[in-house]
PDB file of C-alpha atoms in Angstrom:
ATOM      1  CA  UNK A1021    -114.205-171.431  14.909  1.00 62.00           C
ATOM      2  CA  UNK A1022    -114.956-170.109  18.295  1.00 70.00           C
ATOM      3  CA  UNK A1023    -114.175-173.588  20.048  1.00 78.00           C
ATOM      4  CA  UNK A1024    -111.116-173.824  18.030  1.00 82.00           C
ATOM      5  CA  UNK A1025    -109.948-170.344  19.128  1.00 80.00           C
ATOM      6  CA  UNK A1026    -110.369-171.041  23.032  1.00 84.00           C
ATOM      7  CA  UNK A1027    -108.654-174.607  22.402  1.00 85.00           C
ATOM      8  CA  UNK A1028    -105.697-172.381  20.859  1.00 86.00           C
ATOM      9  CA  UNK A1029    -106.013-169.714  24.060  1.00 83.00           C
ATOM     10  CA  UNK A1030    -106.174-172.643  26.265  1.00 85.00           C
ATOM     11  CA  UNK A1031    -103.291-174.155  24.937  1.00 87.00           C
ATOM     12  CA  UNK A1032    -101.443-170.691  25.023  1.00 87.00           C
ATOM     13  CA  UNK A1033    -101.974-170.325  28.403  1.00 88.00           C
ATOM     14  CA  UNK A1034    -100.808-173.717  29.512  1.00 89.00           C
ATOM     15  CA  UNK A1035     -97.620-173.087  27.513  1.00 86.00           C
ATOM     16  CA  UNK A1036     -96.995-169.549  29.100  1.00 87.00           C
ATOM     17  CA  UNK A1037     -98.146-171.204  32.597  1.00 87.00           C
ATOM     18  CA  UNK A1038     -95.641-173.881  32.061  1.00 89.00           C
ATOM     19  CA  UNK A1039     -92.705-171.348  30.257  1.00 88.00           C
ATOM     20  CA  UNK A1040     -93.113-169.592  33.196  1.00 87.00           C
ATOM     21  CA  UNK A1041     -92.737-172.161  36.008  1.00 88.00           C
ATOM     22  CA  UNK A1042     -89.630-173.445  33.973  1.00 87.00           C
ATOM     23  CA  UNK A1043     -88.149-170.418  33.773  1.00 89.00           C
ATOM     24  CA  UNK A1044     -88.665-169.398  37.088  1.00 87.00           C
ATOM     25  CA  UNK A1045     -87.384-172.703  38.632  1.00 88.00           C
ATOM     26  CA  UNK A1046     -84.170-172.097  36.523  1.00 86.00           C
ATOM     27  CA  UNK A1047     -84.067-168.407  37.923  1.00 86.00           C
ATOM     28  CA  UNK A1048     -84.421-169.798  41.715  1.00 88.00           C
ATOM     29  CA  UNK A1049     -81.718-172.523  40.827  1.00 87.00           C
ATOM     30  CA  UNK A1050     -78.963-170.037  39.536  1.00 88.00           C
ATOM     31  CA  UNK A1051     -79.870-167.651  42.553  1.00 88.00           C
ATOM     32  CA  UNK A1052     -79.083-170.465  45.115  1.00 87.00           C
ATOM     33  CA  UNK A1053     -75.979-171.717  42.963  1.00 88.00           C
ATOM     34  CA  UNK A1054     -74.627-168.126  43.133  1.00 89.00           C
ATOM     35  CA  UNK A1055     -75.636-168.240  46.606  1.00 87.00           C
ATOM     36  CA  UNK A1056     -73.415-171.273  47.557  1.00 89.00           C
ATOM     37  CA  UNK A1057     -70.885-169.849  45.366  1.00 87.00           C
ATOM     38  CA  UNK A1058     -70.822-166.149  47.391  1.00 89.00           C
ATOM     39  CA  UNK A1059     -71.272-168.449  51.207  1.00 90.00           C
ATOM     40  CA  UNK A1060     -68.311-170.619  49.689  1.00 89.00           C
ATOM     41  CA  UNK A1061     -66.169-167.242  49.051  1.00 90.00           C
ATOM     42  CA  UNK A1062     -67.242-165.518  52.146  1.00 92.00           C
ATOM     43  CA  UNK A1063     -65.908-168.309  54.152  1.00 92.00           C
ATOM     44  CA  UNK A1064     -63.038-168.923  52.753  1.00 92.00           C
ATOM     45  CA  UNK A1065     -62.179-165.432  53.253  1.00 93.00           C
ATOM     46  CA  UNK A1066     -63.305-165.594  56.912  1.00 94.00           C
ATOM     47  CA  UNK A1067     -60.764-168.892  57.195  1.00 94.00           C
ATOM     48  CA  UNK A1068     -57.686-166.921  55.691  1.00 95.00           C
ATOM     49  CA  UNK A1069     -58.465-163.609  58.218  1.00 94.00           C
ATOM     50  CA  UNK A1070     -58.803-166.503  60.923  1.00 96.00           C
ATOM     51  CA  UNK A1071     -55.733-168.174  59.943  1.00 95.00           C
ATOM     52  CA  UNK A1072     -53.805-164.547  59.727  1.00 95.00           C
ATOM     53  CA  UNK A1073     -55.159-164.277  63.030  1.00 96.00           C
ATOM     54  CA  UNK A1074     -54.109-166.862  64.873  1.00 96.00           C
ATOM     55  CA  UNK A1075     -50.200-166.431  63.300  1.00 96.00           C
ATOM     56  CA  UNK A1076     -50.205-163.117  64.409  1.00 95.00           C
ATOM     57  CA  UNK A1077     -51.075-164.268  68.077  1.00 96.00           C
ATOM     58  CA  UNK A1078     -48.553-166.980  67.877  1.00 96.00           C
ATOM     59  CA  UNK A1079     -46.177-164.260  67.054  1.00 96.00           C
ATOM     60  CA  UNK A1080     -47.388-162.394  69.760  1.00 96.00           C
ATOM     61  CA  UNK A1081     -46.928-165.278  72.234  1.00 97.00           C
ATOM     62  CA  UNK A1082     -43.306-166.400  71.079  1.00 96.00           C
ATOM     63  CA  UNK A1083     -41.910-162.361  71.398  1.00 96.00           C
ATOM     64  CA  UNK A1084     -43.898-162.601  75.088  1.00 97.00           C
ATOM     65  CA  UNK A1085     -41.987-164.748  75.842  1.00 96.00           C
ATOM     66  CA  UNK A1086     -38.687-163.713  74.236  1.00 97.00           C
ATOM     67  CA  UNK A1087     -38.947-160.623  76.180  1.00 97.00           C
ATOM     68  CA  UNK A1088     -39.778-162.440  79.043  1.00 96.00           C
ATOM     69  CA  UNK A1089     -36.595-164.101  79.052  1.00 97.00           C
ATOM     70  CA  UNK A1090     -34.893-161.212  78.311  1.00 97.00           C
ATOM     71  CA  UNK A1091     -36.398-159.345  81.345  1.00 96.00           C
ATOM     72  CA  UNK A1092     -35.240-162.336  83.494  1.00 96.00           C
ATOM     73  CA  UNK A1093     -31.738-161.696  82.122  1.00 96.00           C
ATOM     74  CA  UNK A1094     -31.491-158.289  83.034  1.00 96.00           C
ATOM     75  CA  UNK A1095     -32.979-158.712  86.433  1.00 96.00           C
ATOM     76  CA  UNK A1096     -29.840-161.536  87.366  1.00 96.00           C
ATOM     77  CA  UNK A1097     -27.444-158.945  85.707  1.00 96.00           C
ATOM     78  CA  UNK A1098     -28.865-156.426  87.875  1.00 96.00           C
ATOM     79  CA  UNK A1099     -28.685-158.126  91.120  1.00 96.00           C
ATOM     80  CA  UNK A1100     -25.009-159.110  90.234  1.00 96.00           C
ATOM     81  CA  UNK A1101     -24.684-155.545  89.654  1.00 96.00           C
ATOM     82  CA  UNK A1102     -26.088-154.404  93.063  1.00 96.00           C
ATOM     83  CA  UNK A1103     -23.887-157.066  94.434  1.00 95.00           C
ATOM     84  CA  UNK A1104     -20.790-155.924  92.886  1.00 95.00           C
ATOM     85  CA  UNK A1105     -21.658-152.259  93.949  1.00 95.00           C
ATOM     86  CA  UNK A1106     -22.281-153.482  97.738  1.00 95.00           C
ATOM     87  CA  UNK A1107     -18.520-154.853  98.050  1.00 95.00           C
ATOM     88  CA  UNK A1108     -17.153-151.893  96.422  1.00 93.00           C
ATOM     89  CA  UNK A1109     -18.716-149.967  98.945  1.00 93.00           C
ATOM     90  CA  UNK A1110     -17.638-152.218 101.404  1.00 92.00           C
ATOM     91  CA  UNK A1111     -13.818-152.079 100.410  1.00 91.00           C
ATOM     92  CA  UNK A1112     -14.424-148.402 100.015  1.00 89.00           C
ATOM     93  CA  UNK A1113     -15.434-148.303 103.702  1.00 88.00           C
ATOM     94  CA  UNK A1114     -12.555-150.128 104.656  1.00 88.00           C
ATOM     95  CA  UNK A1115      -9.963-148.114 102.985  1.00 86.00           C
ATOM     96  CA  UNK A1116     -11.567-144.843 104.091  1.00 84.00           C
ATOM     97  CA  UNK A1117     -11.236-146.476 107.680  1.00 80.00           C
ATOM     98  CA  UNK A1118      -7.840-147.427 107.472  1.00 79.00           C
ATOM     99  CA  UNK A1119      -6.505-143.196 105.973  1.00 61.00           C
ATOM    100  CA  UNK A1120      -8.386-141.475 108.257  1.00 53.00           C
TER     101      UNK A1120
END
């Protein structure tokens, strides 16, 4: 009876030994599936924020330049300006020299 009891406990405890490898394989393969899963979602995110990021700095970029151009159209208006003013003076000059 005694050998049959450690044949049972020895049996037992290759069962639990091997239950518990099983199970703890399975544990360690959902862990690294929910792993991927969490890397997978993480980067995606970090592709949208990049992808936000670089619109937004193309946006930046096209109203640089916008402005730029805009700049460059009130500097010519300017100088036309300043050149207008110059030969207004000018006649200005003249009249005042021809009154007085």
């Amino acid at each position: 009876m005694s050998t049959s009891l450690s044949i049972i406990g020895a049996c037992i405890s290759t069962f639990a030994a091997i239950s518990g490898i099983f199970i703890g394989w399975a544990g360690r393969s959902r862990a690294l599936r929910q792993d991927t899963v969490a890397e997978a979602s993480q980067d995606a995110l970090l592709r949208a924020d990049m992808e936000y990021i670089k619109r937004g700095v193309d946006d930046v970029r096209l109203e640089q330049r916008a402005q730029g151009q805009r700049f460059d159209a009130l500097a010519e208006r300017v100088t036309r300006v300043e050149e207008s003013a110059k030969q207004a003076l000018q006649r200005l000059d003249r009249l005042d020299g021809q009154g007085g």
